[in-house]
mmCIF file of C-alpha atoms in Angstrom:
data_model
loop_
_atom_site.group_PDB
_atom_site.id
_atom_site.type_symbol
_atom_site.label_atom_id
_atom_site.label_comp_id
_atom_site.label_asym_id
_atom_site.label_seq_id
_atom_site.Cartn_x
_atom_site.Cartn_y
_atom_site.Cartn_z
ATOM 1 C CA UNK A 1 -0.099 -12.111 -11.803
ATOM 2 C CA UNK A 2 3.360 -12.476 -13.329
ATOM 3 C CA UNK A 3 4.732 -15.523 -15.134
ATOM 4 C CA UNK A 4 6.885 -16.295 -12.095
ATOM 5 C CA UNK A 5 3.883 -16.197 -9.759
ATOM 6 C CA UNK A 6 1.878 -18.465 -12.107
ATOM 7 C CA UNK A 7 4.757 -20.960 -12.177
ATOM 8 C CA UNK A 8 5.040 -20.862 -8.384
ATOM 9 C CA UNK A 9 1.322 -21.517 -7.858
ATOM 10 C CA UNK A 10 1.326 -24.320 -10.418
ATOM 11 C CA UNK A 11 4.224 -26.004 -8.606
ATOM 12 C CA UNK A 12 2.284 -25.705 -5.331
ATOM 13 C CA UNK A 13 -0.743 -27.329 -6.991
ATOM 14 C CA UNK A 14 1.391 -30.192 -8.290
ATOM 15 C CA UNK A 15 2.559 -30.730 -4.700
ATOM 16 C CA UNK A 16 -1.013 -30.609 -3.384
ATOM 17 C CA UNK A 17 -0.315 -27.461 -1.357
ATOM 18 C CA UNK A 18 -2.646 -24.926 -2.999
ATOM 19 C CA UNK A 19 -5.329 -23.272 -0.904
ATOM 20 C CA UNK A 20 -8.848 -22.696 -2.270
ATOM 21 C CA UNK A 21 -7.976 -19.042 -2.823
ATOM 22 C CA UNK A 22 -4.844 -19.929 -4.816
ATOM 23 C CA UNK A 23 -6.798 -22.418 -6.935
ATOM 24 C CA UNK A 24 -9.316 -19.647 -7.659
ATOM 25 C CA UNK A 25 -6.455 -17.388 -8.707
ATOM 26 C CA UNK A 26 -5.129 -20.022 -11.121
ATOM 27 C CA UNK A 27 -8.616 -20.416 -12.608
ATOM 28 C CA UNK A 28 -8.980 -16.672 -13.044
ATOM 29 C CA UNK A 29 -5.563 -16.337 -14.660
ATOM 30 C CA UNK A 30 -6.266 -19.142 -17.095
ATOM 31 C CA UNK A 31 -9.718 -17.825 -17.973
ATOM 32 C CA UNK A 32 -8.545 -14.280 -18.613
ATOM 33 C CA UNK A 33 -5.164 -14.702 -20.247
ATOM 34 C CA UNK A 34 -4.718 -17.976 -22.089
ATOM 35 C CA UNK A 35 -6.315 -20.078 -24.776
ATOM 36 C CA UNK A 36 -5.606 -23.661 -25.761
ATOM 37 C CA UNK A 37 -3.013 -22.704 -28.368
ATOM 38 C CA UNK A 38 -0.992 -20.564 -25.935
ATOM 39 C CA UNK A 39 -0.514 -23.308 -23.359
ATOM 40 C CA UNK A 40 2.884 -24.260 -24.721
ATOM 41 C CA UNK A 41 4.270 -20.818 -23.919
ATOM 42 C CA UNK A 42 3.266 -20.862 -20.252
ATOM 43 C CA UNK A 43 6.314 -22.678 -18.954
ATOM 44 C CA UNK A 44 9.979 -23.156 -19.741
ATOM 45 C CA UNK A 45 10.359 -26.775 -18.703
ATOM 46 C CA UNK A 46 11.059 -30.244 -20.059
ATOM 47 C CA UNK A 47 8.520 -32.153 -22.097
ATOM 48 C CA UNK A 48 7.262 -34.364 -19.256
ATOM 49 C CA UNK A 49 6.596 -31.456 -16.950
ATOM 50 C CA UNK A 50 5.070 -29.528 -19.848
ATOM 51 C CA UNK A 51 2.591 -32.329 -20.499
ATOM 52 C CA UNK A 52 1.671 -32.439 -16.809
ATOM 53 C CA UNK A 53 1.091 -28.702 -16.683
ATOM 54 C CA UNK A 54 -0.964 -28.810 -19.870
ATOM 55 C CA UNK A 55 -3.284 -31.211 -18.054
ATOM 56 C CA UNK A 56 -3.522 -28.661 -15.259
ATOM 57 C CA UNK A 57 -4.372 -26.044 -17.863
ATOM 58 C CA UNK A 58 -7.267 -28.180 -19.082
ATOM 59 C CA UNK A 59 -8.531 -28.466 -15.510
ATOM 60 C CA UNK A 60 -8.151 -24.730 -15.049
ATOM 61 C CA UNK A 61 -9.987 -24.072 -18.262
ATOM 62 C CA UNK A 62 -12.957 -26.207 -17.265
ATOM 63 C CA UNK A 63 -12.944 -24.960 -13.663
ATOM 64 C CA UNK A 64 -12.740 -28.533 -12.326
ATOM 65 C CA UNK A 65 -9.806 -27.901 -9.982
ATOM 66 C CA UNK A 66 -12.113 -26.894 -7.199
ATOM 67 C CA UNK A 67 -15.552 -27.812 -8.506
ATOM 68 C CA UNK A 68 -16.421 -24.125 -8.627
ATOM 69 C CA UNK A 69 -16.823 -21.502 -11.297
ATOM 70 C CA UNK A 70 -16.277 -17.776 -11.492
ATOM 71 C CA UNK A 71 -19.001 -15.236 -12.182
ATOM 72 C CA UNK A 72 -17.782 -11.622 -12.080
ATOM 73 C CA UNK A 73 -20.218 -8.746 -11.542
ATOM 74 C CA UNK A 74 -19.307 -5.160 -12.402
ATOM 75 C CA UNK A 75 -19.930 -2.604 -9.649
ATOM 76 C CA UNK A 76 -21.704 0.725 -10.192
ATOM 77 C CA UNK A 77 -19.653 3.940 -10.173
ATOM 78 C CA UNK A 78 -19.598 5.810 -6.846
ATOM 79 C CA UNK A 79 -17.760 8.535 -4.951
ATOM 80 C CA UNK A 80 -14.165 9.719 -5.450
ATOM 81 C CA UNK A 81 -11.533 9.061 -2.803
ATOM 82 C CA UNK A 82 -8.280 10.376 -1.484
ATOM 83 C CA UNK A 83 -5.745 7.593 -1.203
ATOM 84 C CA UNK A 84 -3.704 5.820 -3.810
ATOM 85 C CA UNK A 85 -3.140 2.100 -4.118
ATOM 86 C CA UNK A 86 -0.973 0.762 -6.877
ATOM 87 C CA UNK A 87 -1.282 -3.010 -6.952
ATOM 88 C CA UNK A 88 1.682 -5.239 -7.747
ATOM 89 C CA UNK A 89 0.741 -8.124 -10.007
ATOM 90 C CA UNK A 90 -2.264 -9.822 -8.417
ATOM 91 C CA UNK A 91 -5.409 -10.802 -10.353
ATOM 92 C CA UNK A 92 -7.634 -12.449 -7.760
ATOM 93 C CA UNK A 93 -11.301 -13.524 -7.864
ATOM 94 C CA UNK A 94 -13.332 -15.255 -5.219
ATOM 95 C CA UNK A 95 -15.306 -18.311 -6.301
ATOM 96 C CA UNK A 96 -18.974 -19.138 -6.722
ATOM 97 C CA UNK A 97 -20.294 -22.493 -5.526
ATOM 98 C CA UNK A 98 -22.286 -24.365 -8.187
ATOM 99 C CA UNK A 99 -24.922 -25.377 -5.666
ATOM 100 C CA UNK A 100 -25.294 -22.330 -3.429
ATOM 101 C CA UNK A 101 -24.950 -19.847 -6.324
ATOM 102 C CA UNK A 102 -23.195 -17.449 -3.926
ATOM 103 C CA UNK A 103 -22.448 -14.274 -5.883
ATOM 104 C CA UNK A 104 -18.962 -12.845 -6.269
ATOM 105 C CA UNK A 105 -18.642 -9.095 -6.523
ATOM 106 C CA UNK A 106 -15.904 -7.752 -8.807
ATOM 107 C CA UNK A 107 -15.076 -4.103 -9.369
ATOM 108 C CA UNK A 108 -13.468 -3.395 -12.722
ATOM 109 C CA UNK A 109 -12.291 -0.078 -14.124
ATOM 110 C CA UNK A 110 -13.340 1.073 -17.578
ATOM 111 C CA UNK A 111 -10.274 0.337 -19.693
ATOM 112 C CA UNK A 112 -11.760 1.924 -22.782
ATOM 113 C CA UNK A 113 -12.743 5.340 -21.468
ATOM 114 C CA UNK A 114 -9.264 6.406 -20.418
ATOM 115 C CA UNK A 115 -10.725 7.783 -17.190
ATOM 116 C CA UNK A 116 -10.747 6.392 -13.637
ATOM 117 C CA UNK A 117 -13.786 4.410 -12.506
ATOM 118 C CA UNK A 118 -15.474 5.745 -9.374
ATOM 119 C CA UNK A 119 -17.131 3.320 -6.956
ATOM 120 C CA UNK A 120 -18.349 3.109 -3.377
ATOM 121 C CA UNK A 121 -17.791 -0.072 -1.365
ATOM 122 C CA UNK A 122 -20.673 -1.514 0.696
ATOM 123 C CA UNK A 123 -19.227 -0.071 3.931
ATOM 124 C CA UNK A 124 -19.155 3.448 2.487
ATOM 125 C CA UNK A 125 -15.425 3.494 1.774
ATOM 126 C CA UNK A 126 -14.663 5.319 -1.470
ATOM 127 C CA UNK A 127 -12.458 4.090 -4.294
ATOM 128 C CA UNK A 128 -11.194 5.523 -7.571
ATOM 129 C CA UNK A 129 -9.846 2.741 -9.784
ATOM 130 C CA UNK A 130 -7.225 3.609 -12.362
ATOM 131 C CA UNK A 131 -7.463 2.388 -15.931
ATOM 132 C CA UNK A 132 -7.149 -1.388 -16.104
ATOM 133 C CA UNK A 133 -7.321 -1.866 -12.321
ATOM 134 C CA UNK A 134 -9.322 -4.591 -10.584
ATOM 135 C CA UNK A 135 -10.556 -4.732 -7.014
ATOM 136 C CA UNK A 136 -12.331 -7.808 -5.705
ATOM 137 C CA UNK A 137 -14.526 -8.455 -2.662
ATOM 138 C CA UNK A 138 -16.892 -11.350 -2.112
ATOM 139 C CA UNK A 139 -20.429 -11.201 -0.792
ATOM 140 C CA UNK A 140 -19.248 -11.618 2.834
ATOM 141 C CA UNK A 141 -17.421 -8.259 2.730
ATOM 142 C CA UNK A 142 -18.152 -6.464 6.014
ATOM 143 C CA UNK A 143 -19.376 -9.546 7.884
ATOM 144 C CA UNK A 144 -16.193 -10.134 9.916
ATOM 145 C CA UNK A 145 -13.690 -7.891 8.197
ATOM 146 C CA UNK A 146 -13.424 -5.758 5.089
ATOM 147 C CA UNK A 147 -10.891 -7.461 2.850
ATOM 148 C CA UNK A 148 -10.302 -6.699 -0.805
ATOM 149 C CA UNK A 149 -7.776 -7.858 -3.382
ATOM 150 C CA UNK A 150 -6.223 -5.227 -5.627
ATOM 151 C CA UNK A 151 -4.494 -5.347 -8.988
ATOM 152 C CA UNK A 152 -3.603 -1.989 -10.497
ATOM 153 C CA UNK A 153 -4.003 1.594 -9.337
ATOM 154 C CA UNK A 154 -6.669 2.893 -6.972
ATOM 155 C CA UNK A 155 -7.439 5.723 -4.547
ATOM 156 C CA UNK A 156 -9.112 4.809 -1.250
ATOM 157 C CA UNK A 157 -10.721 6.695 1.603
ATOM 158 C CA UNK A 158 -11.530 4.127 4.274
ATOM 159 C CA UNK A 159 -14.542 4.552 6.545
ATOM 160 C CA UNK A 160 -13.604 4.025 10.222
ATOM 161 C CA UNK A 161 -14.829 0.812 11.855
ATOM 162 C CA UNK A 162 -12.657 -0.402 14.777
ATOM 163 C CA UNK A 163 -14.514 -3.723 14.888
ATOM 164 C CA UNK A 164 -13.903 -4.564 11.224
ATOM 165 C CA UNK A 165 -10.402 -3.777 9.939
ATOM 166 C CA UNK A 166 -10.059 -2.812 6.295
ATOM 167 C CA UNK A 167 -7.534 -5.111 4.610
ATOM 168 C CA UNK A 168 -5.996 -4.688 1.166
ATOM 169 C CA UNK A 169 -3.914 -7.522 -0.264
ATOM 170 C CA UNK A 170 -1.555 -6.624 -3.097
ATOM 171 C CA UNK A 171 0.470 -9.623 -4.183
ATOM 172 C CA UNK A 172 2.254 -10.864 -1.044
ATOM 173 C CA UNK A 173 1.843 -7.556 0.780
ATOM 174 C CA UNK A 174 -1.023 -6.948 3.226
ATOM 175 C CA UNK A 175 -2.050 -3.497 4.478
ATOM 176 C CA UNK A 176 -4.498 -3.418 7.384
ATOM 177 C CA UNK A 177 -6.202 -0.231 8.594
ATOM 178 C CA UNK A 178 -9.058 0.847 10.819
ATOM 179 C CA UNK A 179 -9.879 4.112 9.063
ATOM 180 C CA UNK A 180 -7.289 6.120 7.195
ATOM 181 C CA UNK A 181 -5.857 7.165 3.841
ATOM 182 C CA UNK A 182 -2.668 5.812 2.374
ATOM 183 C CA UNK A 183 -0.835 5.028 -0.840
ATOM 184 C CA UNK A 184 0.499 1.724 -2.143
ATOM 185 C CA UNK A 185 2.926 2.111 -4.997
ATOM 186 C CA UNK A 186 4.964 -0.607 -6.717
ATOM 187 C CA UNK A 187 8.504 0.337 -7.715
ATOM 188 C CA UNK A 188 9.023 -2.298 -10.382
ATOM 189 C CA UNK A 189 12.472 -1.064 -11.399
ATOM 190 C CA UNK A 190 13.623 -1.342 -7.785
ATOM 191 C CA UNK A 191 11.730 -4.575 -7.099
ATOM 192 C CA UNK A 192 9.777 -3.180 -4.167
ATOM 193 C CA UNK A 193 6.347 -1.964 -3.051
ATOM 194 C CA UNK A 194 5.892 1.193 -0.955
ATOM 195 C CA UNK A 195 3.049 1.870 1.462
ATOM 196 C CA UNK A 196 2.829 5.574 2.376
ATOM 197 C CA UNK A 197 0.475 6.764 5.123
ATOM 198 C CA UNK A 198 -1.412 10.050 4.732
ATOM 199 C CA UNK A 199 -3.592 9.888 7.840
ATOM 200 C CA UNK A 200 -4.356 7.450 10.640
ATOM 201 C CA UNK A 201 -2.088 4.431 10.954
ATOM 202 C CA UNK A 202 -1.678 1.133 9.152
ATOM 203 C CA UNK A 203 -0.211 -2.264 9.899
ATOM 204 C CA UNK A 204 1.892 -3.694 7.098
ATOM 205 C CA UNK A 205 2.964 -7.329 6.896
ATOM 206 C CA UNK A 206 3.323 -10.137 4.389
ATOM 207 C CA UNK A 207 0.560 -12.592 3.512
ATOM 208 C CA UNK A 208 2.482 -15.379 5.274
ATOM 209 C CA UNK A 209 2.649 -13.333 8.508
ATOM 210 C CA UNK A 210 -0.787 -14.118 9.900
ATOM 211 C CA UNK A 211 -1.948 -14.514 13.480
ATOM 212 C CA UNK A 212 0.850 -14.128 16.008
ATOM 213 C CA UNK A 213 3.386 -13.646 13.236
ATOM 214 C CA UNK A 214 1.915 -10.231 12.452
ATOM 215 C CA UNK A 215 4.368 -8.947 15.047
ATOM 216 C CA UNK A 216 7.004 -9.281 12.318
ATOM 217 C CA UNK A 217 5.253 -6.469 10.444
ATOM 218 C CA UNK A 218 5.432 -2.734 11.138
ATOM 219 C CA UNK A 219 3.034 0.025 12.196
ATOM 220 C CA UNK A 220 3.250 3.136 10.024
ATOM 221 C CA UNK A 221 2.018 6.589 11.026
ATOM 222 C CA UNK A 222 1.276 9.697 8.891
ATOM 223 C CA UNK A 223 4.211 10.797 6.719
ATOM 224 C CA UNK A 224 5.866 7.409 7.139
ATOM 225 C CA UNK A 225 6.333 4.776 4.480
ATOM 226 C CA UNK A 226 7.066 1.060 4.496
ATOM 227 C CA UNK A 227 9.104 -0.466 1.677
ATOM 228 C CA UNK A 228 8.687 -4.161 0.916
ATOM 229 C CA UNK A 229 11.613 -5.754 -0.928
ATOM 230 C CA UNK A 230 10.131 -8.252 -3.395
ATOM 231 C CA UNK A 231 13.400 -10.181 -3.603
ATOM 232 C CA UNK A 232 14.556 -10.264 0.029
ATOM 233 C CA UNK A 233 10.970 -10.297 1.432
ATOM 234 C CA UNK A 234 11.917 -7.639 4.005
ATOM 235 C CA UNK A 235 10.169 -4.516 5.323
ATOM 236 C CA UNK A 236 11.856 -1.154 5.925
ATOM 237 C CA UNK A 237 10.304 1.911 7.542
ATOM 238 C CA UNK A 238 11.246 5.494 6.566
ATOM 239 C CA UNK A 239 9.836 8.984 6.146
ATOM 240 C CA UNK A 240 7.976 9.819 2.939
ATOM 241 C CA UNK A 241 9.727 11.961 0.355
ATOM 242 C CA UNK A 242 7.395 14.940 0.803
ATOM 243 C CA UNK A 243 5.764 15.103 4.284
ATOM 244 C CA UNK A 244 2.404 16.889 4.452
ATOM 245 C CA UNK A 245 0.597 18.491 7.430
ATOM 246 C CA UNK A 246 -1.131 15.721 9.353
ATOM 247 C CA UNK A 247 -4.288 17.814 9.745
ATOM 248 C CA UNK A 248 -5.968 19.397 6.709
ATOM 249 C CA UNK A 249 -6.691 22.508 8.760
ATOM 250 C CA UNK A 250 -2.935 22.991 9.121
ATOM 251 C CA UNK A 251 -2.225 22.917 5.381
ATOM 252 C CA UNK A 252 -1.972 26.718 5.395
ATOM 253 C CA UNK A 253 -0.392 27.054 8.831
ATOM 254 C CA UNK A 254 1.834 30.082 9.343
ATOM 255 C CA UNK A 255 5.437 29.648 10.418
ATOM 256 C CA UNK A 256 6.305 33.227 11.323
ATOM 257 C CA UNK A 257 8.757 33.489 14.224
ATOM 258 C CA UNK A 258 10.121 36.592 15.951
ATOM 259 C CA UNK A 259 13.024 35.978 18.320
ATOM 260 C CA UNK A 260 11.886 32.632 19.615
ATOM 261 C CA UNK A 261 14.094 29.701 20.736
ATOM 262 C CA UNK A 262 14.962 27.210 18.025
ATOM 263 C CA UNK A 263 13.488 24.518 20.244
ATOM 264 C CA UNK A 264 10.029 26.075 19.816
ATOM 265 C CA UNK A 265 10.478 26.196 16.042
ATOM 266 C CA UNK A 266 11.394 22.520 15.973
ATOM 267 C CA UNK A 267 8.426 21.656 18.197
ATOM 268 C CA UNK A 268 6.092 23.556 15.870
ATOM 269 C CA UNK A 269 7.376 21.754 12.762
ATOM 270 C CA UNK A 270 7.191 18.406 14.577
ATOM 271 C CA UNK A 271 3.585 19.071 15.643
ATOM 272 C CA UNK A 272 2.390 20.071 12.178
ATOM 273 C CA UNK A 273 3.999 17.172 10.320
ATOM 274 C CA UNK A 274 3.919 14.479 13.000
ATOM 275 C CA UNK A 275 7.639 13.870 12.546
ATOM 276 C CA UNK A 276 10.088 13.384 15.412
ATOM 277 C CA UNK A 277 12.838 16.043 15.365
ATOM 278 C CA UNK A 278 15.765 15.398 17.708
ATOM 279 C CA UNK A 279 18.439 18.008 18.504
ATOM 280 C CA UNK A 280 21.693 16.205 19.217
ATOM 281 C CA UNK A 281 23.117 19.231 21.013
ATOM 282 C CA UNK A 282 20.692 20.585 23.672
ATOM 283 C CA UNK A 283 22.313 24.033 23.340
ATOM 284 C CA UNK A 284 20.801 24.336 19.871
ATOM 285 C CA UNK A 285 17.297 24.548 21.315
ATOM 286 C CA UNK A 286 18.293 27.734 23.181
ATOM 287 C CA UNK A 287 19.406 29.616 20.062
ATOM 288 C CA UNK A 288 17.159 32.522 18.999
ATOM 289 C CA UNK A 289 15.524 32.445 15.579
ATOM 290 C CA UNK A 290 13.675 35.115 13.595
ATOM 291 C CA UNK A 291 12.226 34.285 10.203
ATOM 292 C CA UNK A 292 9.199 33.342 8.101
ATOM 293 C CA UNK A 293 9.042 29.695 7.043
ATOM 294 C CA UNK A 294 5.448 29.920 5.768
ATOM 295 C CA UNK A 295 4.890 28.336 2.356
ATOM 296 C CA UNK A 296 7.979 26.137 2.506
ATOM 297 C CA UNK A 297 7.759 22.359 2.654
ATOM 298 C CA UNK A 298 9.139 20.653 5.748
ATOM 299 C CA UNK A 299 12.569 19.855 4.346
ATOM 300 C CA UNK A 300 13.055 23.402 3.012
ATOM 301 C CA UNK A 301 12.084 24.734 6.433
ATOM 302 C CA UNK A 302 14.766 22.594 8.009
ATOM 303 C CA UNK A 303 17.282 23.651 5.359
ATOM 304 C CA UNK A 304 16.632 27.329 6.150
ATOM 305 C CA UNK A 305 16.719 26.788 9.918
ATOM 306 C CA UNK A 306 19.945 24.797 9.782
ATOM 307 C CA UNK A 307 21.626 27.381 7.555
ATOM 308 C CA UNK A 308 20.892 30.147 10.060
ATOM 309 C CA UNK A 309 22.058 28.114 13.071
ATOM 310 C CA UNK A 310 25.025 26.467 11.309
ATOM 311 C CA UNK A 311 23.487 23.081 11.870
ATOM 312 C CA UNK A 312 22.666 20.110 9.675
ATOM 313 C CA UNK A 313 20.056 17.385 9.762
ATOM 314 C CA UNK A 314 20.051 13.702 8.926
ATOM 315 C CA UNK A 315 17.090 11.394 8.326
ATOM 316 C CA UNK A 316 17.368 8.160 10.285
ATOM 317 C CA UNK A 317 14.416 5.862 9.724
ATOM 318 C CA UNK A 318 11.283 7.793 10.720
ATOM 319 C CA UNK A 319 13.099 10.478 12.777
ATOM 320 C CA UNK A 320 15.262 13.480 11.883
ATOM 321 C CA UNK A 321 18.421 14.192 13.889
ATOM 322 C CA UNK A 322 19.779 17.743 13.956
ATOM 323 C CA UNK A 323 23.386 18.426 14.923
ATOM 324 C CA UNK A 324 25.307 21.678 15.287
ATOM 325 C CA UNK A 325 27.596 23.762 17.545
ATOM 326 C CA UNK A 326 24.753 25.432 19.463
ATOM 327 C CA UNK A 327 23.842 29.101 19.720
ATOM 328 C CA UNK A 328 26.839 30.245 21.792
ATOM 329 C CA UNK A 329 29.408 28.934 19.315
ATOM 330 C CA UNK A 330 27.329 30.156 16.365
ATOM 331 C CA UNK A 331 27.188 33.703 17.696
ATOM 332 C CA UNK A 332 30.952 34.143 18.216
#
């Protein structure tokens, strides 16, 4: 959690607007990062407000904000996975009731070994946590849904379960899947977080967009990415920088063509990568193409094809538009 986020949550607490989860986050932040002597550096504010917030710090320190305490438990190493999550500034722990002694499960990477920590979640989903990363799930994980809170870098391979969506919260961004692999990567220099889908599909929305308001989010398919602007709080959907075959069996697919219409070549590329290719001029699809595009990535294939047909392509959102004079003009 950043200084700005800590300030924001503290202001919410002063106004009596903090949820139980946000109070737990404040407790965790205080427990992990500050001692009594460092309190004065937490805020840039006037003396009166500083004194008030120092009182909050004392409450945080003793855990008396919510009448609950935190007991983390380290998870055992498990199986490697195939998707990357890079969390953006959230250190979140569920709470443990003093009376019920309900256990909180915390997964923590080994920050001293210099190697990723491998774990398996209770539902069978696999995770590789990067150095210094935390992933948190309480004891009710899998009862109604499968929600975790992430801070840092992690690879996931989610086990399918249509009845219990897998939800990853990273700061204000929520990624919800049924069974898939994807990457979450913060771009701190650009003040944004990117969610890139490898397989399956995911729903991406902000933490405030719950219930009916989820419609304000977006659905991303393989080779698509969603960028969340941390400043403007907006979502944008585009193609990933390096599209991959949507099926592993197609990773070595051959693209050898002998006098076939360009339309068939475009359909083949679209099928392999799951990307919509649109020819602006229908005549282009009738042009004849001979060539071997095997071993080239999708964009290099399009570069080669457009060079031969005197066409050009443009990426618009999650689709690629191809424009050109058509085969008759090209052959003159």
